[in-house]
Coordinates of C-alpha atoms in Angstrom, one line a residue:
M1 CA 105.2 22.9 117.0
A2 CA 103.0 25.9 117.8
Q3 CA 102.3 26.5 121.4
S4 CA 98.6 26.2 122.3
M5 CA 96.9 29.0 124.2
S6 CA 95.4 28.5 127.7
N7 CA 91.8 27.7 128.0
S8 CA 91.1 31.2 129.5
S9 CA 92.4 32.8 126.3
Q10 CA 90.7 30.5 123.9
P11 CA 88.5 32.2 121.3
D12 CA 84.9 31.3 120.6
W13 CA 85.8 28.8 118.0
N14 CA 82.2 28.2 116.9
A15 CA 81.9 31.9 116.0
V16 CA 85.3 32.0 114.4
W17 CA 84.5 28.9 112.3
A18 CA 81.1 30.4 111.2
A19 CA 82.8 33.6 110.1
A20 CA 85.6 31.8 108.4
R21 CA 83.0 29.7 106.4
E22 CA 81.4 32.9 105.2
R23 CA 84.7 34.3 104.1
L24 CA 85.6 31.1 102.3
R25 CA 82.2 31.2 100.5
R26 CA 83.0 34.7 99.2
E27 CA 86.5 33.7 98.2
L28 CA 85.7 30.4 96.5
G29 CA 82.2 31.0 95.2
D30 CA 79.0 29.1 95.9
A31 CA 79.7 26.1 93.7
V32 CA 83.2 25.3 95.0
F33 CA 82.2 26.1 98.6
D34 CA 79.1 23.9 98.5
A35 CA 81.0 21.0 97.0
W36 CA 84.0 21.0 99.4
V37 CA 83.8 23.4 102.4
G38 CA 80.0 23.4 103.0
P39 CA 79.9 19.7 104.3
L40 CA 82.7 20.3 106.7
V41 CA 81.9 20.5 110.5
L42 CA 83.9 21.7 113.5
L43 CA 84.3 18.6 115.7
N44 CA 86.7 19.7 118.4
S45 CA 88.7 22.7 119.4
D46 CA 90.3 21.7 122.7
N47 CA 93.6 23.5 123.4
D48 CA 93.1 25.3 120.1
E49 CA 93.8 22.0 118.2
L50 CA 91.1 22.0 115.7
E51 CA 89.5 18.9 114.2
I52 CA 87.4 19.6 111.1
G53 CA 85.2 16.7 110.0
A54 CA 84.6 15.7 106.4
P55 CA 81.8 13.2 105.4
K56 CA 83.8 10.9 103.2
P57 CA 87.5 9.7 102.9
F58 CA 87.9 11.2 99.4
A59 CA 86.5 14.6 100.6
R60 CA 88.8 14.5 103.6
N61 CA 91.8 13.9 101.4
W62 CA 90.8 16.5 98.9
V63 CA 90.2 19.2 101.5
A64 CA 93.5 18.4 103.2
N65 CA 95.4 18.6 100.0
H66 CA 93.7 21.6 98.4
Y67 CA 91.9 23.8 101.0
A68 CA 93.6 23.3 104.4
T69 CA 95.9 26.3 103.8
R70 CA 92.9 28.5 102.9
I71 CA 90.9 27.3 105.8
D72 CA 93.7 28.1 108.2
R73 CA 94.2 31.5 106.6
A74 CA 90.5 32.3 106.9
L75 CA 90.4 31.2 110.6
R76 CA 93.4 33.5 111.4
T77 CA 91.8 36.4 109.5
E78 CA 88.7 36.0 111.6
G79 CA 90.7 36.2 114.9
G80 CA 91.6 32.6 115.5
E81 CA 95.1 31.2 116.1
P82 CA 94.8 27.4 115.7
A83 CA 97.8 25.4 117.1
S84 CA 97.0 22.7 114.6
L85 CA 94.4 21.8 112.1
S86 CA 93.3 18.2 111.3
I87 CA 90.9 17.1 108.7
V88 CA 89.2 13.9 109.9
L89 CA 86.3 11.7 109.0
T90 CA 83.1 12.9 110.7
P91 CA 81.8 10.3 113.2
L92 CA 78.5 8.8 112.0
A93 CA 76.9 9.4 115.4
A94 CA 78.0 13.1 115.6
P95 CA 74.8 15.3 115.3
T96 CA 75.4 18.5 113.4
I97 CA 73.6 21.7 113.2
G98 CA 73.4 24.3 110.4
G99 CA 76.5 26.3 109.5
G100 CA 78.9 23.4 109.9
L101 CA 79.0 23.4 113.8
V102 CA 78.6 20.4 116.1
R103 CA 76.7 20.2 119.3
E104 CA 78.6 20.5 122.5
E105 CA 78.3 16.8 123.4
A106 CA 80.0 15.8 120.1
K107 CA 83.2 17.4 121.2
H108 CA 83.9 14.6 123.7
M109 CA 83.3 11.7 121.4
P110 CA 86.3 9.4 120.5
A111 CA 88.5 10.9 117.8
P112 CA 87.8 9.6 114.3
V113 CA 90.4 7.3 112.8
S114 CA 92.9 8.1 110.0
P115 CA 93.1 11.9 110.4
V116 CA 94.8 14.0 107.7
S117 CA 96.6 16.8 109.7
Y118 CA 97.8 20.1 108.6
F119 CA 100.2 22.0 111.0
P120 CA 100.5 25.6 109.7
Q121 CA 103.4 26.5 111.9
Q122 CA 105.7 23.7 110.7
S123 CA 107.9 24.1 107.6
A124 CA 110.9 21.9 108.3
D125 CA 109.8 19.1 106.0
G126 CA 111.1 20.6 102.8
E127 CA 110.5 17.4 100.9
Q128 CA 106.7 17.4 101.6
S129 CA 106.6 21.1 100.7
D130 CA 108.3 20.4 97.3
A131 CA 105.9 17.5 96.6
K132 CA 102.9 19.7 97.3
R133 CA 104.2 22.4 94.9
R134 CA 104.6 19.7 92.3
S135 CA 101.1 18.4 92.7
L136 CA 99.0 18.3 89.5
W137 CA 95.9 19.3 91.6
N138 CA 97.3 22.8 92.5
R139 CA 95.3 24.7 89.9
M140 CA 92.3 26.5 91.4
L141 CA 89.1 26.5 89.4
H142 CA 87.5 29.9 88.6
P143 CA 84.2 30.0 90.6
A144 CA 82.7 32.6 88.2
Q145 CA 83.3 30.5 85.1
S146 CA 80.3 28.2 85.6
F147 CA 77.6 26.9 83.3
D148 CA 75.2 29.5 84.8
T149 CA 77.4 32.4 83.6
F150 CA 78.2 31.0 80.1
V151 CA 76.2 32.8 77.5
S152 CA 75.1 30.4 74.8
G153 CA 73.8 31.1 71.3
A154 CA 73.6 29.6 67.9
S155 CA 77.5 29.6 67.6
N156 CA 78.2 27.7 70.8
D157 CA 75.0 26.0 72.0
F158 CA 76.0 22.5 70.9
G159 CA 79.3 22.8 72.7
F160 CA 77.6 24.2 75.8
R161 CA 75.1 21.3 76.0
A162 CA 77.7 18.6 75.3
A163 CA 80.0 19.9 78.0
R164 CA 77.2 20.0 80.5
D165 CA 76.1 16.5 79.6
F166 CA 79.7 15.3 80.2
A167 CA 79.8 17.0 83.5
E168 CA 76.5 15.4 84.6
G169 CA 77.6 12.0 83.3
G170 CA 74.6 11.9 80.9
N171 CA 76.3 9.7 78.2
E172 CA 78.3 6.8 79.6
D173 CA 79.0 5.5 76.0
L174 CA 81.0 8.6 75.1
N175 CA 84.1 9.4 77.1
L176 CA 85.9 12.0 74.9
L177 CA 84.8 15.5 74.1
F178 CA 87.1 17.7 71.9
I179 CA 86.1 21.4 71.7
H180 CA 87.9 23.7 69.3
G181 CA 87.6 27.3 68.2
G182 CA 89.3 30.7 68.0
F183 CA 91.0 32.4 70.9
G184 CA 88.5 34.0 73.2
Y185 CA 85.5 32.0 72.0
G186 CA 84.8 30.4 75.5
K187 CA 86.7 27.1 75.4
T188 CA 88.4 27.6 78.8
H189 CA 85.1 28.8 80.3
L190 CA 83.4 25.6 79.2
L191 CA 86.2 23.4 80.6
N192 CA 86.3 25.2 83.9
A193 CA 82.5 24.9 84.1
T194 CA 82.6 21.2 83.4
A195 CA 85.2 20.7 86.1
L196 CA 83.2 22.7 88.6
E197 CA 80.0 20.7 87.9
A198 CA 81.8 17.4 87.9
R199 CA 83.4 18.1 91.3
K200 CA 80.1 19.3 92.7
R201 CA 78.8 15.8 91.8
G202 CA 81.7 14.1 93.7
K203 CA 83.9 13.3 90.7
R204 CA 87.7 13.8 90.8
A205 CA 88.0 16.3 87.9
L206 CA 91.5 17.3 87.1
F207 CA 91.8 20.5 85.0
L208 CA 95.2 21.2 83.4
G209 CA 96.6 23.5 80.8
A210 CA 98.9 21.9 78.1
E211 CA 101.8 23.8 79.7
D212 CA 100.9 22.3 83.1
F213 CA 100.9 18.8 81.7
M214 CA 104.3 19.4 79.9
R215 CA 105.9 21.0 82.9
H216 CA 104.9 18.3 85.4
F217 CA 105.7 15.5 83.1
L218 CA 109.2 16.8 82.1
G219 CA 109.9 17.6 85.8
A220 CA 109.0 14.0 86.7
L221 CA 111.2 12.8 83.9
N222 CA 114.2 14.7 85.2
R223 CA 113.6 13.4 88.7
K224 CA 113.2 9.9 87.3
D225 CA 109.8 9.8 89.0
T226 CA 107.4 9.4 86.1
L227 CA 105.5 6.6 88.0
S228 CA 104.3 9.1 90.6
F229 CA 103.2 11.4 87.8
K230 CA 101.2 8.7 86.1
E231 CA 99.6 7.5 89.3
E232 CA 98.5 11.1 90.3
L233 CA 97.2 11.8 86.8
R234 CA 95.3 8.6 86.4
A235 CA 93.7 8.9 89.8
A236 CA 91.2 11.4 88.2
D237 CA 87.7 10.4 87.2
M238 CA 87.8 13.1 84.5
L239 CA 90.7 14.8 82.8
L240 CA 90.3 18.3 81.2
L241 CA 93.1 19.6 79.1
D242 CA 93.2 23.2 77.7
D243 CA 95.2 24.5 74.7
L244 CA 96.2 21.0 73.4
Q245 CA 98.1 22.6 70.5
H246 CA 101.0 23.5 72.8
I247 CA 101.8 19.9 73.5
C248 CA 103.0 19.5 70.0
R249 CA 106.3 21.0 70.9
S250 CA 107.6 17.9 72.7
T251 CA 107.8 14.3 71.3
Y252 CA 108.2 12.9 74.8
T253 CA 105.1 14.8 76.0
M254 CA 103.0 13.7 73.1
S255 CA 103.9 10.1 73.7
E256 CA 103.0 10.3 77.3
F257 CA 99.7 12.0 76.5
L258 CA 98.8 9.2 74.1
H259 CA 99.5 6.7 76.9
T260 CA 97.2 8.8 79.1
M261 CA 94.5 8.9 76.6
N262 CA 94.6 5.1 76.2
A263 CA 94.6 4.6 80.0
F264 CA 91.5 6.8 80.4
S265 CA 89.8 5.1 77.5
D266 CA 90.5 1.6 78.9
A267 CA 89.1 2.7 82.3
R268 CA 86.0 4.3 80.7
R269 CA 86.9 7.6 82.2
S270 CA 86.0 11.0 80.7
V271 CA 88.4 13.3 78.9
V272 CA 87.6 16.8 77.7
I273 CA 90.0 18.7 75.5
A274 CA 90.2 22.2 74.1
A275 CA 92.4 23.4 71.2
D276 CA 92.4 26.2 68.6
R277 CA 92.1 23.7 65.7
P278 CA 90.3 20.3 65.1
P279 CA 92.4 17.1 65.5
A280 CA 92.8 16.7 61.8
E281 CA 94.7 20.0 61.6
L282 CA 97.1 19.2 64.5
D283 CA 99.7 17.6 62.2
A284 CA 102.4 17.5 64.9
L285 CA 100.4 15.2 67.1
G286 CA 101.1 12.1 65.0
P287 CA 98.6 9.9 63.3
D288 CA 97.9 7.6 66.2
L289 CA 97.0 10.4 68.7
R290 CA 95.2 12.4 66.0
S291 CA 93.1 9.3 65.2
R292 CA 92.3 8.8 68.9
L293 CA 91.1 12.4 69.3
S294 CA 89.1 12.3 66.1
G295 CA 87.2 9.3 67.4
G296 CA 85.5 11.4 70.1
L297 CA 82.8 14.0 69.9
V298 CA 84.4 16.9 68.1
I299 CA 82.6 20.2 68.4
T300 CA 83.4 23.7 66.9
L301 CA 82.8 26.9 68.8
D302 CA 82.1 29.4 66.1
K303 CA 82.4 33.2 66.3
P304 CA 79.3 34.4 68.1
E305 CA 76.6 36.2 66.1
R306 CA 75.5 39.7 67.0
N307 CA 72.7 38.6 69.3
T308 CA 75.0 36.4 71.3
R309 CA 77.7 39.1 71.4
L310 CA 75.2 41.6 72.8
A311 CA 74.0 39.0 75.4
I312 CA 77.6 38.5 76.5
L313 CA 78.1 42.2 76.9
K314 CA 74.8 42.7 78.8
S315 CA 75.7 39.8 81.1
R316 CA 79.1 41.3 81.8
A317 CA 77.6 44.8 82.3
A318 CA 75.1 43.5 84.9
E319 CA 77.9 41.8 86.9
Y320 CA 80.2 44.8 86.6
C321 CA 77.6 47.3 87.7
R322 CA 76.6 45.2 90.7
H323 CA 79.9 46.4 92.3
R324 CA 80.3 49.7 90.4
P325 CA 77.0 51.4 89.8
D326 CA 78.7 54.4 88.2
A327 CA 80.0 52.1 85.4
A328 CA 76.6 51.6 83.8
L329 CA 76.8 52.1 80.0
P330 CA 73.8 53.0 77.8
D331 CA 72.3 50.3 75.6
E332 CA 73.4 52.1 72.5
V333 CA 77.0 51.8 73.6
L334 CA 76.6 48.0 74.2
E335 CA 75.0 47.7 70.8
R336 CA 77.8 49.6 69.2
I337 CA 80.4 47.2 70.8
A338 CA 78.3 44.2 69.7
D339 CA 78.5 45.5 66.1
L340 CA 82.2 44.6 65.9
D341 CA 81.7 41.6 63.7
H342 CA 85.3 40.4 63.6
A343 CA 86.0 40.8 67.3
S344 CA 86.1 37.8 69.7
P345 CA 84.1 37.8 72.9
R346 CA 87.4 38.5 74.7
D347 CA 88.0 41.6 72.5
L348 CA 84.5 42.8 73.2
I349 CA 84.9 42.4 77.0
G350 CA 88.2 44.3 76.7
V351 CA 86.5 47.3 75.0
F352 CA 83.6 47.1 77.5
T353 CA 86.0 47.1 80.5
K354 CA 87.8 50.1 79.2
L355 CA 84.6 52.1 78.7
A356 CA 83.1 51.0 82.0
T357 CA 86.2 51.9 83.9
Y358 CA 86.3 55.3 82.2
A359 CA 82.7 55.9 83.3
D360 CA 83.4 54.7 86.8
L361 CA 86.5 56.8 87.4
T362 CA 85.6 60.0 85.5
K363 CA 81.9 60.0 86.3
K364 CA 81.4 61.2 82.8
P365 CA 78.8 59.8 80.3
V366 CA 80.2 57.5 77.6
T367 CA 79.3 59.0 74.3
L368 CA 79.4 57.4 70.9
D369 CA 82.5 59.5 70.0
V370 CA 84.3 58.0 73.1
V371 CA 83.2 54.5 72.0
E372 CA 84.6 55.1 68.4
E373 CA 87.9 56.3 69.8
T374 CA 88.2 53.3 72.1
I375 CA 87.3 50.8 69.4
G376 CA 89.8 52.3 67.0
A377 CA 92.6 52.2 69.6
R378 CA 91.8 48.7 70.9
I379 CA 90.6 46.7 68.0
M380 CA 92.6 48.2 65.1
P381 CA 95.9 49.6 66.4
G382 CA 98.1 51.2 63.8
R383 CA 95.7 51.1 61.0
K384 CA 95.9 54.1 58.8
T385 CA 93.4 53.5 56.0
S386 CA 91.2 56.4 55.2
I387 CA 87.6 56.9 54.3
E388 CA 88.7 58.1 50.9
D389 CA 90.6 54.8 50.3
I390 CA 87.5 52.8 51.2
Q391 CA 85.3 55.0 48.9
R392 CA 87.6 54.7 46.0
K393 CA 88.0 50.9 46.2
T394 CA 84.3 50.4 46.7
A395 CA 83.4 52.6 43.8
E396 CA 85.9 50.7 41.6
F397 CA 84.4 47.4 42.6
Y398 CA 80.8 48.4 41.9
K399 CA 81.8 50.4 38.8
L400 CA 80.5 53.7 40.2
D401 CA 81.8 57.3 40.0
L402 CA 83.3 58.4 43.3
R403 CA 81.0 61.4 43.2
D404 CA 78.0 59.1 43.5
F405 CA 78.8 58.5 47.2
H406 CA 78.4 62.2 47.9
S407 CA 75.2 62.7 45.8
P408 CA 71.7 62.5 47.1
Q409 CA 70.8 59.6 44.7
R410 CA 68.8 56.8 46.4
S411 CA 68.6 54.3 43.7
R412 CA 69.6 50.8 44.7
R413 CA 72.5 50.8 42.3
V414 CA 74.1 53.6 44.3
A415 CA 72.6 53.3 47.8
R416 CA 73.7 49.7 48.5
P417 CA 77.4 50.3 47.6
R418 CA 77.3 53.5 49.6
Q419 CA 76.0 51.6 52.6
V420 CA 78.8 49.1 52.1
A421 CA 81.4 51.9 52.1
M422 CA 79.9 53.4 55.2
F423 CA 80.0 50.0 56.9
L424 CA 83.7 49.4 56.0
S425 CA 84.5 53.0 57.1
R426 CA 83.1 52.4 60.5
E427 CA 84.9 49.0 60.8
L428 CA 88.3 49.9 59.4
T429 CA 88.8 53.5 60.6
M430 CA 88.8 55.3 63.9
R431 CA 86.4 57.9 62.6
S432 CA 83.2 58.7 64.4
L433 CA 79.7 58.3 62.9
P434 CA 79.2 62.1 62.4
E435 CA 82.5 62.4 60.7
I436 CA 81.8 59.4 58.4
G437 CA 78.4 61.0 57.6
R438 CA 80.2 64.3 56.6
R439 CA 82.5 62.4 54.2
F440 CA 79.5 60.9 52.5
G441 CA 77.8 64.2 51.4
G442 CA 77.0 65.6 54.8
R443 CA 74.7 62.8 55.9
D444 CA 73.5 62.5 59.5
H445 CA 75.2 60.0 61.9
T446 CA 71.9 58.1 62.2
T447 CA 72.0 57.5 58.5
V448 CA 75.4 56.0 58.9
L449 CA 74.3 53.8 61.8
H450 CA 71.3 52.6 59.9
A451 CA 73.6 51.7 56.9
C452 CA 76.0 49.8 59.1
R453 CA 73.3 47.8 60.8
R454 CA 71.6 47.1 57.4
I455 CA 74.8 45.7 55.8
A456 CA 75.6 43.6 58.9
A457 CA 72.1 42.1 58.8
L458 CA 72.2 41.5 55.0
C459 CA 75.6 39.8 55.3
S460 CA 74.0 37.1 57.5
E461 CA 71.2 36.6 55.0
D462 CA 72.8 37.2 51.6
P463 CA 76.0 35.0 51.0
M464 CA 76.8 37.0 47.8
L465 CA 76.8 40.3 49.5
K466 CA 78.9 38.8 52.3
Q467 CA 81.5 37.7 49.8
E468 CA 81.6 41.1 48.3
V469 CA 82.1 42.8 51.6
D470 CA 84.8 40.2 52.6
F471 CA 86.6 40.8 49.3
L472 CA 86.7 44.5 49.8
R473 CA 87.9 44.1 53.3
Q474 CA 90.7 41.8 52.1
V475 CA 91.7 44.3 49.4
L476 CA 91.9 47.1 51.9
S477 CA 93.7 45.0 54.4
R478 CA 96.4 44.1 51.8
K479 CA 96.8 47.8 51.2
L480 CA 97.4 48.3 54.9
D481 CA 99.9 45.6 55.1
S482 CA 101.8 46.8 52.0

């Protein structure tokens, strides 16, 4: 056991505790801090043996299992060397003051019963250490992925509202939410936000990836300790499972997951699931589990429309520039990135991050030429289609002469196909706007930009034109793959 320091060398534990709390707030984020660390108070520090008070038994156990190590590390970083750290129930009569400190007279009150202790200097108990590593509750939630930071739009607003309603417990008659959509569409963000909000409201929300579920279950199966796995899993008030499609690899895991679903349903507890496909398309799940999942609220997260893509980029830019002022990008750059109709939000953030980092490190302005080069390298690696290919295929489709694209004609019969060809040239090649303009009869880059935005807008309004553009894109993509 660690040796305690003499009274003469004891630090000012109230000051150390206050500084450690501020450090933990920065590390964990406001939502997590306010839910778990904020209510804690420093009850006693005699002989450097700290007693941290929690208001309720569940909060005491949760903090001891999940945050004791971080609290100890924060205390040591701020200059304290606790001989031991105990998480106890706060005495009802103990008056507290702001900042999680207790008044001097509270130090000498009788110790609360049933402490949960954490001794940072001891490591002899290997069995307890292994059990802690195997805990299902080890995953840390991302404090930045909250409902407040989720950008909603027409493509995802239903899923956003449903997830928030689940987190707040607004519909007790519905206990299963199934969210599906493409990679990078915001499923994990919504699950993380749901878990954060549920925990903030005192619920035991357990967030697992499908890989986590499989690993822990198969590990328990090998140890012949599946009962402990079931008990720990079903102690949660809400279960959130990400990337369900990965569970399809194991028959044993699928069977256990079905039992888990039935147990949560019987107990009227909430389950939130995310996958890349709806339940009906997850054939490997089996009909019984697929039927169970289809009986919940199934919501699709669609590809965000341009306005939502631009809002996502502006939100990320505001957060990024808060710490790196030199990384500010012009609005026209953000609008150009938002024009990438076939990119997921994750792809868009990747392009933004590269450009913002370039601006921050080089202190050079980000021009549209730099944007075009970055987009070409990031979104369409290895593509070697040419503007001439696009012009030729578009002219064939619309039964025009290739020379019409270079002519000054402005009739609708020629102008609209020419705009389509410009739009596809910007999307499928790495050429800059000025270069595309030169290939279309020496036109200005603003003409190309107008054409691209015009076709993007019309595709959302005119289903026939969208079909034509999609067909041409597919034809050109087959050419690239051949």
